[in-house]
Amino acid sequence: MLPLLIKDILALPPQSQEVKVSGWVRTKRDMKNLVFVEVNDGSCFAGIQCTFDRAGGLNSFAEKALEALATGASVEVTGKLVSSPASGQSVEVSASELRLLGEAPADDRSGKYPGLDVKAYPLQKKRHSLEFLREIAHLRPRTNTFGAVTRIRSRMSFAIHRYFIQNGFHYIHTPIITSGDAEGAGALFQVTTLEPEAAVKNILPGGGIDHSKDFFGRKTFLTVSGQLEAETYALAMSRVYTFGPTFRAENSNTVRHLAEFWMIEPEVAFAALEDNMFLAEDFLKYIFNAALEECADELEFFDAHVEKGIIETLKQVVNAKFAHITYTDAIKELEKTSAVFEFKPSWGCDLQSEHEKYLTEKVAGGPVIVTDYPKEIKAFYMKLNNDNKTVRAMDVLVPRLGEIIGGSQREDNLEKLYLRMVEMGMKPDEYSWYLDLRRYGSVVHSGFGLGFERLIQYITGMANIRDVIPFPRAVGQANF
């Protein structure tokens, strides 16, 4: 039987029942006969206070363990759950036994073997910068901030699956290794087993490496999106979604970019752009409402210590009716304003974050969905409009962030899709399987993509995307 978590122990009535608390020491206060030890196991924000009464006759084993106790040490405490006289807590443990499971010394110690020296536990009771904590990503989950991020990330993952399953979607595991570029952006991580020497020996007459001798017999990459593969299942099972890791080799060292991140990508058959817009709005409202209801303690922490107003922002999005505006009309709004932008807006440009925030906060006064973008700035698979200039794309913009979702109605016409590929310099024969979906039983279908870390950033207010994923992968960073 699994031991009780602290969040479960805190919910028990203080009836002097015996409990066993397992966790890590947050603080220790020694007041001669009484020693107060706060223990936390990560199951919730609150730790539980364990009170040791030396005058009550602690055994020598417990006394010795108590002397060695320091912040970060792992312990197992046995005692009776009683009402707490202290403010801010309803119960505490009147401890009778203590097992020190693993020390966390407050000073440097030499090891018995080379390389096994023990540095002082780096998470002493003081405020640490997020930059410092990023360097010790293996220990930062023990802090309040990253414990809260992790709990929200976990709950939101479950809420995402719950939403799609409740709405008739099937969860599809799309491949991590692919031979195509779904976005056409070219920022791909190549996957190969050819050693550099072997690659040099396998240069083709016209240049380039002969990948016929590679593991897969062709050039392959880490996926940038599961969308194309998801479409194959949507056109057989009507509603599917993917939720998995994707990879972008963009040489960008900003607070908004990761090289490895998770994507949520639903695909729906028999659904046009308007249906896709409804799905995106309904999905976001469901997830934000789940955060408000299921992560109240964590959100209060982030609202108080990270970014004030995030709870109210989430509530406003949940209760809002998302505005709709075409890209063309959005550009007109941006061009006529007296506001000064770093990047001057004009028809054909890609909207920047500053433009998107202006549209949500000044034009729409809330969430807005921008549609019908110029085809030149969007991917090959998007449905071409009758004007032959724009595509049936959509971006969902929210206050404080800008774009949070990007999607489109997919091109379901075989000839138009083929010509679009040729126009963009792609090789249609490499996507013959994707074209087959338009050859055999093609239907109107659509979908969108949402970066999971972008979603967690929005919910928590964390400024740097590297602080909402357990082990960030970015330019020059692949530790742990």
GROMACS .gro file of N, CA and C in nm, residues 43 157 207 209 275 284 346 404 411 455 462 478:
model
   36
   43SER      N    1   0.338   1.714  -0.305
   43SER     CA    2   0.200   1.685  -0.344
   43SER      C    3   0.111   1.807  -0.340
  157SER      N    4  -0.220   1.860  -1.852
  157SER     CA    5  -0.204   1.745  -1.943
  157SER      C    6  -0.325   1.654  -1.933
  207GLY      N    7   2.684   1.600  -5.553
  207GLY     CA    8   2.692   1.662  -5.422
  207GLY      C    9   2.587   1.606  -5.328
  209ILE      N   10   2.497   1.384  -4.949
  209ILE     CA   11   2.533   1.254  -4.893
  209ILE      C   12   2.436   1.147  -4.942
  275ASP      N   13  -1.583   2.570  -3.803
  275ASP     CA   14  -1.590   2.465  -3.701
  275ASP      C   15  -1.461   2.460  -3.620
  284LEU      N   16  -0.989   2.615  -2.537
  284LEU     CA   17  -0.916   2.706  -2.448
  284LEU      C   18  -0.997   2.737  -2.323
  346SER      N   19   0.212   4.610  -4.244
  346SER     CA   20   0.168   4.631  -4.382
  346SER      C   21   0.115   4.498  -4.434
  404ILE      N   22  -0.174   3.222  -2.942
  404ILE     CA   23  -0.163   3.102  -2.858
  404ILE      C   24  -0.197   2.977  -2.937
  411GLU      N   25  -0.611   2.199  -4.727
  411GLU     CA   26  -0.647   2.190  -4.869
  411GLU      C   27  -0.691   2.048  -4.901
  455LEU      N   28   0.111   2.741  -2.356
  455LEU     CA   29  -0.012   2.737  -2.275
  455LEU      C   30   0.021   2.748  -2.126
  462MET      N   31   0.475   3.278  -1.605
  462MET     CA   32   0.621   3.266  -1.609
  462MET      C   33   0.673   3.331  -1.736
  478ALA      N   34   2.171   2.140  -2.355
  478ALA     CA   35   2.112   2.006  -2.356
  478ALA      C   36   2.161   1.928  -2.234
   0.00000   0.00000   0.00000
